[in-house]
N, CA, C and O atoms as a MOPAC input file, in Angstrom:
PM7 MOZYME 1SCF
protein

 N    398.17100 1   126.57200 1   106.03000 1
 C    398.69800 1   125.72200 1   104.98900 1
 C    399.53000 1   124.60700 1   105.59900 1
 O    400.28400 1   124.81700 1   106.54900 1
 N    399.37800 1   123.43700 1   105.04000 1
 C    400.13900 1   122.27300 1   105.44600 1
 C    400.95100 1   121.80000 1   104.25400 1
 O    400.43100 1   121.65000 1   103.14900 1
 N    402.21500 1   121.57000 1   104.49100 1
 C    403.08300 1   121.03900 1   103.45900 1
 C    403.42700 1   119.59000 1   103.77300 1
 O    403.78000 1   119.25600 1   104.90400 1
 N    403.32200 1   118.75000 1   102.77900 1
 C    403.64000 1   117.34500 1   102.91600 1
 C    404.76600 1   117.00500 1   101.95300 1
 O    404.73100 1   117.38500 1   100.78300 1
 N    405.75200 1   116.29600 1   102.44700 1
 C    406.89500 1   115.91900 1   101.63100 1
 C    407.13600 1   114.43100 1   101.77200 1
 O    407.38200 1   113.93500 1   102.87200 1
 N    407.06500 1   113.72200 1   100.66100 1
 C    407.33200 1   112.29100 1   100.65100 1
 C    408.81000 1   112.03300 1   100.39400 1
 O    409.48900 1   112.81600 1    99.72900 1
 N    409.28400 1   110.94000 1   100.92500 1
 C    410.64500 1   110.51000 1   100.66800 1
 C    410.72200 1   109.00100 1   100.83700 1
 O    409.79000 1   108.37600 1   101.34400 1
 N    411.81800 1   108.43200 1   100.41700 1
 C    412.04400 1   107.01300 1   100.60200 1
 C    411.84900 1   106.16600 1    99.37500 1
 O    412.10900 1   104.96300 1    99.40500 1
 N    411.39600 1   106.76600 1    98.29600 1
 C    411.22000 1   106.00200 1    97.08200 1
 C    412.55200 1   105.63700 1    96.46600 1
 O    413.60300 1   106.13000 1    96.87600 1
 N    412.49100 1   104.77600 1    95.48700 1
 C    413.69900 1   104.35300 1    94.81200 1
 C    413.45400 1   103.13400 1    93.97000 1
 O    412.31500 1   102.76900 1    93.68000 1
 N    414.54100 1   102.51100 1    93.58300 1
 C    414.50300 1   101.31100 1    92.75500 1
 C    414.75200 1   100.08900 1    93.61700 1
 O    415.71600 1   100.04000 1    94.38100 1
 N    413.88200 1    99.10800 1    93.48900 1
 C    414.00700 1    97.88700 1    94.25900 1
 C    413.62100 1    96.70500 1    93.37800 1
 O    412.80200 1    96.83900 1    92.46800 1
 N    414.20500 1    95.57000 1    93.65100 1
 C    413.87500 1    94.36700 1    92.89500 1
 C    412.58800 1    93.73300 1    93.40100 1
 O    412.16500 1    93.96800 1    94.53300 1
 N    411.98500 1    92.94300 1    92.56000 1
 C    410.79700 1    92.20200 1    92.95300 1
 C    411.05800 1    91.41300 1    94.23500 1
 O    412.07100 1    90.72600 1    94.36500 1
 N    410.13000 1    91.52700 1    95.16900 1
 C    410.27600 1    90.86200 1    96.44800 1
 C    410.93700 1    91.70500 1    97.51000 1
 O    410.98000 1    91.31500 1    98.67700 1
 N    411.44700 1    92.84400 1    97.12800 1
 C    412.13100 1    93.71200 1    98.06200 1
 C    411.18800 1    94.57800 1    98.86500 1
 O    409.96600 1    94.45900 1    98.77100 1
 N    411.78500 1    95.45500 1    99.65900 1
 C    411.02500 1    96.31000 1   100.56100 1
 C    411.49700 1    97.74600 1   100.47300 1
 O    412.65300 1    98.02000 1   100.15000 1
 N    410.59500 1    98.64900 1   100.76200 1
 C    410.89100 1   100.06200 1   100.88000 1
 C    410.00700 1   100.64600 1   101.96400 1
 O    408.89600 1   100.17000 1   102.19800 1
 N    410.50300 1   101.67200 1   102.61900 1
 C    409.69200 1   102.41400 1   103.56400 1
 C    409.60100 1   103.85600 1   103.11100 1
 O    410.61000 1   104.55500 1   103.01700 1
 N    408.39500 1   104.29000 1   102.83600 1
 C    408.15000 1   105.66200 1   102.44700 1
 C    407.80800 1   106.49700 1   103.67200 1
 O    407.16900 1   106.02100 1   104.61000 1
 N    408.24100 1   107.74100 1   103.64500 1
 C    407.95100 1   108.66600 1   104.72700 1
 C    407.20500 1   109.87200 1   104.18400 1
 O    407.42900 1   110.30500 1   103.05400 1
 N    406.32500 1   110.39800 1   104.99800 1
 C    405.59700 1   111.61000 1   104.67400 1
 C    405.75100 1   112.55500 1   105.84600 1
 O    405.22300 1   112.30300 1   106.92900 1
 N    406.46500 1   113.63100 1   105.63400 1
 C    406.70700 1   114.61200 1   106.68300 1
 C    405.80300 1   115.81600 1   106.47800 1
 O    405.72800 1   116.37300 1   105.38300 1
 N    405.12200 1   116.20600 1   107.53800 1
 C    404.21800 1   117.35000 1   107.49500 1
 C    404.84600 1   118.54300 1   108.19500 1
 O    405.50300 1   118.40100 1   109.22600 1
 N    404.63600 1   119.70300 1   107.62700 1
 C    405.11000 1   120.93100 1   108.23800 1
 C    404.08300 1   122.03200 1   108.01600 1
 O    403.10600 1   121.85200 1   107.28800 1
 N    404.31500 1   123.15900 1   108.64400 1
 C    403.36800 1   124.24100 1   108.55300 1
 C    402.24100 1   124.05600 1   109.55400 1
 O    402.42800 1   123.44700 1   110.60800 1
 N    401.10200 1   124.57000 1   109.23000 1
 C    399.95800 1   124.50100 1   110.11400 1
 C    399.24900 1   123.17300 1   109.94300 1
 O    398.57700 1   122.93900 1   108.93900 1
 N    399.40100 1   122.32000 1   110.91700 1
 C    398.75200 1   121.02400 1   110.88000 1
 C    397.47800 1   121.06100 1   111.70800 1
 O    397.40400 1   121.73900 1   112.73300 1
 N    396.50200 1   120.33900 1   111.25600 1
 C    395.21500 1   120.30100 1   111.92100 1
 C    395.00900 1   118.94700 1   112.56800 1
 O    395.13000 1   117.90800 1   111.91800 1
 N    394.70300 1   118.96500 1   113.83600 1
 C    394.47600 1   117.74000 1   114.57800 1
 C    393.04400 1   117.67700 1   115.06000 1
 O    392.49000 1   118.69000 1   115.48800 1
 N    392.43700 1   116.50600 1   114.99800 1
 C    392.94900 1   115.28200 1   114.37700 1
 C    392.71200 1   115.26200 1   112.87300 1
 O    391.69800 1   115.76800 1   112.39500 1
 N    393.61300 1   114.69700 1   112.15300 1
 C    393.44500 1   114.53900 1   110.72400 1
 C    393.86800 1   113.14200 1   110.31700 1
 O    394.67400 1   112.50700 1   110.99700 1
 N    393.33800 1   112.67500 1   109.23600 1
 C    393.73800 1   111.39400 1   108.69100 1
 C    394.73800 1   111.60300 1   107.56200 1
 O    394.78400 1   112.66600 1   106.94200 1
 N    395.52200 1   110.59100 1   107.31300 1
 C    396.50600 1   110.63600 1   106.25400 1
 C    396.35100 1   109.41700 1   105.36700 1
 O    396.17900 1   108.29900 1   105.85200 1
 N    396.41100 1   109.64000 1   104.08600 1
 C    396.32100 1   108.54900 1   103.13700 1
 C    397.53900 1   108.49400 1   102.24000 1
 O    398.22200 1   109.49400 1   102.02100 1
 N    397.79300 1   107.31500 1   101.73100 1
 C    398.78300 1   107.11400 1   100.68300 1
 C    398.06200 1   106.72600 1    99.40600 1
 O    397.15900 1   105.88900 1    99.40900 1
 N    398.47200 1   107.34300 1    98.33100 1
 C    397.93600 1   107.06200 1    97.01300 1
 C    399.09700 1   106.81400 1    96.06000 1
 O    400.24100 1   107.16100 1    96.35100 1
 N    398.79400 1   106.21900 1    94.93700 1
 C    399.81900 1   106.02600 1    93.92700 1
 C    399.22200 1   106.24000 1    92.54600 1
 O    398.01800 1   106.10000 1    92.33200 1
 N    400.10200 1   106.58400 1    91.62200 1
 C    399.64700 1   106.89300 1    90.27700 1
 C    400.70900 1   106.49600 1    89.26300 1
 O    401.89800 1   106.75100 1    89.45400 1
 N    400.26200 1   105.87300 1    88.19300 1
 C    401.13200 1   105.53800 1    87.07800 1
 C    400.68800 1   106.36000 1    85.88200 1
 O    399.53700 1   106.79400 1    85.83200 1
 N    401.56900 1   106.58600 1    84.91800 1
 C    401.20000 1   107.39500 1    83.76000 1
 C    399.96900 1   106.85600 1    83.04200 1
 O    399.86300 1   105.65800 1    82.77500 1
 N    399.05100 1   107.75000 1    82.73800 1
 C    397.86500 1   107.38400 1    82.00200 1
 C    396.74400 1   106.79600 1    82.83300 1
 O    395.69700 1   106.43900 1    82.29200 1
 N    396.94200 1   106.68800 1    84.14100 1
 C    395.91800 1   106.12500 1    85.00400 1
 C    395.54300 1   107.10200 1    86.10700 1
 O    396.28800 1   108.02800 1    86.42900 1
 N    394.37600 1   106.87000 1    86.67000 1
 C    393.91200 1   107.69100 1    87.77100 1
 C    394.69600 1   107.38700 1    89.03600 1
 O    395.24100 1   106.29700 1    89.20800 1
 N    394.73600 1   108.36200 1    89.90200 1
 C    395.38400 1   108.16700 1    91.18200 1
 C    394.62200 1   107.11000 1    91.98300 1
 O    393.39400 1   107.14600 1    92.06000 1
 N    395.34800 1   106.18700 1    92.56600 1
 C    394.77200 1   105.02200 1    93.21000 1
 C    395.03200 1   105.04100 1    94.70400 1
 O    396.14600 1   105.31500 1    95.14900 1
 N    394.00600 1   104.75200 1    95.46500 1
 C    394.13700 1   104.67000 1    96.90900 1
 C    394.97500 1   103.46900 1    97.30900 1
 O    394.84700 1   102.38800 1    96.73500 1
 N    395.82900 1   103.66900 1    98.29400 1
 C    396.67700 1   102.59900 1    98.80100 1
 C    396.33900 1   102.26500 1   100.24400 1
 O    396.03600 1   101.11500 1   100.56300 1
 N    396.38800 1   103.25900 1   101.11500 1
 C    396.15000 1   103.03400 1   102.53400 1
 C    395.84000 1   104.35200 1   103.21400 1
 O    396.18100 1   105.42100 1   102.70800 1
 N    395.19500 1   104.27000 1   104.35800 1
 C    394.90100 1   105.45700 1   105.14100 1
 C    394.97400 1   105.12400 1   106.61900 1
 O    394.83600 1   103.96700 1   107.01600 1
 N    395.19100 1   106.14000 1   107.42300 1
 C    395.32800 1   105.95600 1   108.85800 1
 C    394.73700 1   107.15100 1   109.58700 1
 O    394.87300 1   108.29100 1   109.14200 1
 N    394.07900 1   106.88400 1   110.71100 1
 C    393.52100 1   107.95400 1   111.51100 1
 C    394.61600 1   108.69800 1   112.25000 1
 O    395.76500 1   108.25900 1   112.29700 1
 N    394.24700 1   109.82200 1   112.82300 1
 C    395.21500 1   110.62800 1   113.54600 1
 C    395.84400 1   109.84700 1   114.69300 1
 O    397.05300 1   109.92500 1   114.91200 1
 N    395.03000 1   109.09900 1   115.41900 1
 C    395.55500 1   108.31300 1   116.54100 1
 C    396.31200 1   107.07700 1   116.07100 1
 O    397.07200 1   106.48100 1   116.83500 1
 N    396.10900 1   106.70100 1   114.83800 1
 C    396.74100 1   105.49600 1   114.34400 1
 C    396.03900 1   104.22300 1   114.75900 1
 O    396.57700 1   103.13000 1   114.58600 1
 N    394.84300 1   104.35100 1   115.30400 1
 C    394.13000 1   103.18700 1   115.80900 1
 C    393.30400 1   102.47700 1   114.75300 1
 O    392.88900 1   101.33500 1   114.95100 1
 N    393.06400 1   103.14100 1   113.63600 1
 C    392.29600 1   102.53900 1   112.56400 1
 C    393.05800 1   102.72900 1   111.26000 1
 O    393.50200 1   103.83100 1   110.93800 1
 N    393.19700 1   101.66300 1   110.53300 1
 C    393.84100 1   101.71700 1   109.23000 1
 C    392.94500 1   101.08100 1   108.18600 1
 O    392.06300 1   100.28200 1   108.50400 1
 N    393.17900 1   101.43900 1   106.95800 1
 C    392.38200 1   100.93200 1   105.85200 1
 C    393.30500 1   100.75000 1   104.66000 1
 O    394.07100 1   101.65100 1   104.31800 1
 N    393.23300 1    99.58600 1   104.03000 1
 C    394.11600 1    99.25800 1   102.93200 1
 C    393.33800 1    98.85700 1   101.69200 1
 O    392.26800 1    98.25400 1   101.77500 1
 N    393.89200 1    99.20100 1   100.55300 1
 C    393.37400 1    98.65900 1    99.31500 1
 C    393.64400 1    97.16000 1    99.27800 1
 O    394.64500 1    96.68600 1    99.81400 1
 N    392.75000 1    96.42800 1    98.64800 1
 C    392.90500 1    94.97700 1    98.59400 1
 C    394.22900 1    94.56400 1    97.95400 1
 O    394.79600 1    93.53100 1    98.31100 1
 N    394.71200 1    95.35000 1    97.03000 1
 C    395.91700 1    94.99700 1    96.30400 1
 C    397.17800 1    95.03400 1    97.16300 1
 O    398.20200 1    94.46500 1    96.78500 1
 N    397.10900 1    95.69800 1    98.31200 1
 C    398.30300 1    95.82900 1    99.14300 1
 C    398.13900 1    95.23300 1   100.52700 1
 O    399.08800 1    95.23100 1   101.31100 1
 N    396.96500 1    94.73100 1   100.84400 1
 C    396.75800 1    94.11500 1   102.15200 1
 C    397.74000 1    92.97500 1   102.37000 1
 O    398.03100 1    92.20000 1   101.45900 1
 N    398.23700 1    92.89000 1   103.57400 1
 C    399.21000 1    91.89600 1   104.02400 1
 C    400.62700 1    92.19300 1   103.54700 1
 O    401.57200 1    91.53300 1   103.97800 1
 N    400.78400 1    93.16200 1   102.67900 1
 C    402.11600 1    93.51400 1   102.19400 1
 C    402.56900 1    94.89000 1   102.66400 1
 O    403.75100 1    95.09800 1   102.94200 1
 N    401.63700 1    95.82500 1   102.75200 1
 C    401.96200 1    97.19700 1   103.13800 1
 C    401.44100 1    97.47500 1   104.53600 1
 O    400.41000 1    96.94000 1   104.94100 1
 N    402.14900 1    98.30400 1   105.26200 1
 C    401.72900 1    98.72400 1   106.58400 1
 C    401.86100 1   100.23500 1   106.69900 1
 O    402.93500 1   100.79300 1   106.47200 1
 N    400.77600 1   100.88500 1   107.04800 1
 C    400.80300 1   102.32200 1   107.26500 1
 C    400.88500 1   102.59000 1   108.76300 1
 O    400.25000 1   101.89800 1   109.55900 1
 N    401.65400 1   103.57800 1   109.13700 1
 C    401.80100 1   103.94500 1   110.53300 1
 C    402.08200 1   105.43800 1   110.62300 1
 O    402.34600 1   106.09100 1   109.61300 1
 N    402.02300 1   105.96700 1   111.82600 1
 C    402.32200 1   107.38100 1   111.99000 1
 C    403.00600 1   107.63900 1   113.31500 1
 O    402.86400 1   106.88000 1   114.27400 1
 N    403.74400 1   108.71900 1   113.34400 1
 C    404.41600 1   109.19200 1   114.54100 1
 C    404.09200 1   110.67200 1   114.64600 1
 O    404.73000 1   111.51000 1   114.00800 1
 N    403.10100 1   110.97900 1   115.45200 1
 C    402.65200 1   112.36500 1   115.53400 1
 C    403.67500 1   113.28900 1   116.18600 1
 O    403.67800 1   114.49300 1   115.92800 1
 N    404.53500 1   112.73700 1   117.01900 1
 C    405.59300 1   113.54900 1   117.59900 1
 C    406.53300 1   114.07300 1   116.52400 1
 O    407.14600 1   115.13000 1   116.68000 1
 N    406.64000 1   113.32800 1   115.44200 1
 C    407.48400 1   113.72500 1   114.32900 1
 C    406.68400 1   114.31300 1   113.17600 1
 O    407.25400 1   114.70800 1   112.15900 1
 N    405.37500 1   114.37200 1   113.33000 1
 C    404.50000 1   114.79900 1   112.23600 1
 C    404.80000 1   114.00800 1   110.96300 1
 O    404.94800 1   114.56800 1   109.87600 1
 N    404.88100 1   112.71100 1   111.13200 1
 C    405.26100 1   111.86300 1   110.02200 1
 C    404.33800 1   110.65900 1   109.90500 1
 O    403.84100 1   110.13500 1   110.90100 1
 N    404.12700 1   110.24300 1   108.69100 1
 C    403.38500 1   109.03200 1   108.37900 1
 C    404.26500 1   108.17000 1   107.49300 1
 O    404.99400 1   108.67500 1   106.63800 1
 N    404.19000 1   106.87900 1   107.70300 1
 C    405.06200 1   105.96300 1   106.99400 1
 C    404.25300 1   104.91600 1   106.25300 1
 O    403.12900 1   104.58500 1   106.63200 1
 N    404.84000 1   104.41200 1   105.20900 1
 C    404.27300 1   103.28800 1   104.48300 1
 C    405.37800 1   102.26800 1   104.28800 1
 O    406.27500 1   102.45100 1   103.46400 1
 N    405.30400 1   101.19400 1   105.05500 1
 C    406.25500 1   100.10600 1   104.92500 1
 C    405.74100 1    99.14300 1   103.87200 1
 O    404.65600 1    98.57900 1   104.01100 1
 N    406.50800 1    98.96100 1   102.83500 1
 C    406.10900 1    98.13100 1   101.72100 1
 C    407.02800 1    96.92500 1   101.63700 1
 O    408.25100 1    97.06300 1   101.59900 1
 N    406.43600 1    95.75200 1   101.60900 1
 C    407.18600 1    94.51700 1   101.48200 1
 C    406.63000 1    93.70700 1   100.32700 1
 O    405.55600 1    94.00200 1    99.80100 1
 N    407.37100 1    92.68900 1    99.94400 1
 C    406.96500 1    91.80800 1    98.84600 1
 C    406.55000 1    92.60100 1    97.62000 1
 O    405.51900 1    92.33000 1    97.00300 1
 N    407.35400 1    93.56400 1    97.28400 1
 C    407.02400 1    94.43600 1    96.16600 1
 C    407.09900 1    93.68900 1    94.84100 1
 O    407.92200 1    92.79400 1    94.65400 1
 N    406.23600 1    94.07300 1    93.95100 1
 C    406.22900 1    93.51900 1    92.61000 1
 C    406.12000 1    94.66100 1    91.60700 1
 O    405.80300 1    95.78500 1    91.99600 1
 N    406.37400 1    94.40300 1    90.33800 1
 C    406.35800 1    95.49200 1    89.35300 1
 C    405.04000 1    96.25200 1    89.28200 1
 O    405.02800 1    97.41700 1    88.88300 1
 N    403.94100 1    95.62600 1    89.65500 1
 C    402.65500 1    96.32100 1    89.65500 1
 C    402.58100 1    97.41400 1    90.70900 1
 O    401.68100 1    98.25300 1    90.67000 1
 N    403.51100 1    97.41200 1    91.64200 1
 C    403.56700 1    98.46100 1    92.65100 1
 C    404.31500 1    99.69500 1    92.16200 1
 O    404.34200 1   100.71500 1    92.85100 1
 N    404.90800 1    99.61500 1    91.00300 1
 C    405.63800 1   100.75100 1    90.45200 1
 C    404.68900 1   101.91500 1    90.21000 1
 O    403.68100 1   101.77000 1    89.51900 1
 N    405.01200 1   103.05800 1    90.77600 1
 C    404.16000 1   104.23500 1    90.65800 1
 C    404.82500 1   105.39400 1    91.38000 1
 O    405.81700 1   105.22100 1    92.08800 1
 N    404.26500 1   106.56400 1    91.18800 1
 C    404.58600 1   107.68700 1    92.05100 1
 C    403.64600 1   107.62400 1    93.24000 1
 O    402.42700 1   107.56800 1    93.07800 1
 N    404.20800 1   107.63400 1    94.41400 1
 C    403.42700 1   107.52900 1    95.63800 1
 C    403.27200 1   108.89600 1    96.28600 1
 O    404.24100 1   109.63800 1    96.44900 1
 N    402.05200 1   109.21100 1    96.64900 1
 C    401.71600 1   110.48700 1    97.25600 1
 C    401.10700 1   110.27100 1    98.63100 1
 O    400.35800 1   109.31700 1    98.84300 1
 N    401.42500 1   111.14900 1    99.55500 1
 C    400.68900 1   111.17700 1   100.79800 1
 C    399.76100 1   112.37700 1   100.78600 1
 O    400.02700 1   113.38000 1   100.12300 1
 N    398.68300 1   112.26300 1   101.51700 1
 C    397.67000 1   113.30200 1   101.55500 1
 C    397.02900 1   113.34000 1   102.92700 1
 O    396.95900 1   112.32600 1   103.62100 1
 N    396.56500 1   114.51100 1   103.31200 1
 C    395.95300 1   114.69200 1   104.62200 1
 C    394.55200 1   115.26000 1   104.48700 1
 O    394.29700 1   116.15200 1   103.67800 1
 N    393.65900 1   114.72800 1   105.29000 1
 C    392.28300 1   115.20700 1   105.35900 1
 C    392.08900 1   115.89100 1   106.70300 1
 O    392.11800 1   115.24100 1   107.74700 1
 N    391.89300 1   117.17900 1   106.67600 1
 C    391.78600 1   117.93700 1   107.92000 1
 C    390.52600 1   117.62900 1   108.70100 1
 O    390.43100 1   117.96800 1   109.88100 1
 N    389.56200 1   116.99600 1   108.06700 1
 C    388.32400 1   116.65700 1   108.74600 1
 C    388.37900 1   115.29800 1   109.42500 1
 O    387.40300 1   114.87800 1   110.04700 1
 N    389.47300 1   114.62500 1   109.31600 1
 C    389.66900 1   113.38300 1   110.03700 1
 C    388.89500 1   112.20000 1   109.51200 1
 O    388.62500 1   111.25900 1   110.26000 1
 N    388.53500 1   112.22200 1   108.26200 1
 C    387.80700 1   111.11000 1   107.67600 1
 C    388.76000 1   110.00300 1   107.26300 1
 O    389.89600 1   110.25700 1   106.86400 1
 N    388.28800 1   108.79500 1   107.36200 1
 C    389.03000 1   107.64200 1   106.87600 1
 C    388.35100 1   107.19300 1   105.59600 1
 O    387.30500 1   106.54400 1   105.62200 1
 N    388.95400 1   107.54600 1   104.49100 1
 C    388.30100 1   107.33900 1   103.21600 1
 C    389.31500 1   107.10500 1   102.11000 1
 O    390.41700 1   107.65200 1   102.14500 1
 N    388.94400 1   106.29100 1   101.12900 1
 C    389.80800 1   106.10800 1    99.96200 1
 C    389.54600 1   107.10800 1    98.85100 1
 O    390.16300 1   107.03000 1    97.78900 1
 N    388.64500 1   108.03700 1    99.08100 1
 C    388.24500 1   108.98700 1    98.05300 1
 C    389.25600 1   110.10900 1    97.93700 1
 O    389.50700 1   110.83800 1    98.89700 1
 N    389.83000 1   110.24100 1    96.76400 1
 C    390.88500 1   111.21600 1    96.53400 1
 C    390.45400 1   112.63500 1    96.87900 1
 O    391.19700 1   113.37000 1    97.53000 1
 N    389.26800 1   113.01800 1    96.45100 1
 C    388.82200 1   114.39800 1    96.62500 1
 C    388.56900 1   114.77500 1    98.06900 1
 O    388.39300 1   115.95700 1    98.36500 1
 N    388.54700 1   113.81800 1    98.97500 1
 C    388.33400 1   114.11800 1   100.37600 1
 C    389.56500 1   114.72200 1   101.03800 1
 O    389.46000 1   115.34300 1   102.09600 1
 N    390.70400 1   114.54700 1   100.43500 1
 C    391.95200 1   114.98400 1   101.05200 1
 C    392.30200 1   116.41000 1   100.65500 1
 O    392.17400 1   116.80000 1    99.49400 1
 N    392.74000 1   117.16700 1   101.62900 1
 C    392.95500 1   118.59700 1   101.44800 1
 C    394.37400 1   118.96500 1   101.03000 1
 O    394.57700 1   119.94200 1   100.30900 1
 N    395.33800 1   118.19900 1   101.47300 1
 C    396.73700 1   118.52600 1   101.24200 1
 C    397.45200 1   117.33000 1   100.64000 1
 O    397.20700 1   116.18200 1   101.01100 1
 N    398.33200 1   117.62400 1    99.71100 1
 C    399.05600 1   116.58600 1    98.98600 1
 C    400.53200 1   116.90200 1    98.90500 1
 O    400.93700 1   118.06000 1    98.80400 1
 N    401.32400 1   115.85100 1    98.95200 1
 C    402.74600 1   116.00200 1    98.73100 1
 C    403.07400 1   115.97700 1    97.25500 1
 O    402.18800 1   115.86300 1    96.40800 1
 N    404.35300 1   116.08500 1    96.95700 1
 C    404.79800 1   116.13800 1    95.56800 1
 C    405.00800 1   114.76300 1    94.95300 1
 O    405.15200 1   114.63800 1    93.73700 1
 N    405.02400 1   113.75300 1    95.77200 1
 C    405.18800 1   112.39700 1    95.29700 1
 C    406.62500 1   111.90700 1    95.34300 1
 O    407.56900 1   112.69300 1    95.26800 1
 N    406.77200 1   110.60600 1    95.46600 1
 C    408.07600 1   109.97100 1    95.40600 1
 C    407.96700 1   108.72800 1    94.53900 1
 O    407.01600 1   107.95500 1    94.65700 1
 N    408.93600 1   108.54800 1    93.67800 1
 C    408.88300 1   107.46600 1    92.70500 1
 C    409.32400 1   106.14900 1    93.32300 1
 O    410.36900 1   106.06400 1    93.96700 1
 N    408.51300 1   105.13300 1    93.11400 1
 C    408.85900 1   103.76600 1    93.48300 1
 C    408.89300 1   102.94100 1    92.20900 1
 O    407.90900 1   102.87900 1    91.47200 1
 N    410.01000 1   102.31800 1    91.95600 1
 C    410.15700 1   101.47400 1    90.77800 1
 C    410.59000 1   100.08700 1    91.22000 1
 O    411.60100 1    99.92900 1    91.90500 1
 N    409.82400 1    99.09100 1    90.82600 1
 C    410.11300 1    97.70900 1    91.17200 1
 C    410.48300 1    96.97600 1    89.89500 1
 O    409.67300 1    96.86700 1    88.97500 1
 N    411.68500 1    96.48500 1    89.84400 1
 C    412.17300 1    95.79500 1    88.66200 1
 C    411.98900 1    94.29100 1    88.80600 1
 O    412.01600 1    93.75200 1    89.91200 1
 N    411.80500 1    93.63200 1    87.69000 1
 C    411.63200 1    92.19500 1    87.67700 1
 C    412.89800 1    91.49300 1    87.24300 1
 O    412.93100 1    90.26400 1    87.17500 1

């Protein structure tokens, strides 16, 4: 079992920045990919970004390209999402997820482990 815990969410004004963290514990499988997703009430969970185990390949949703940066520190078993130029459309609960098969994919069902989510609210 792998446990993922997100942190770093909060309230920020339009144009501001936040850095989300995803800490993994328990039995981790290497190599694995990690994705960030977000969800607002009444909508499906939406892919945000993903990163390979080595961190050499990243993939972003068009809506966050040039604004968000995903990275990882395997020594810390952590994945980060640096968010800049935030706008109210970025408001959501953000989840990190891990795919033990090491796939780089935006498909929600491909991921095996999920965190509990952290709330990001961007005010205008």
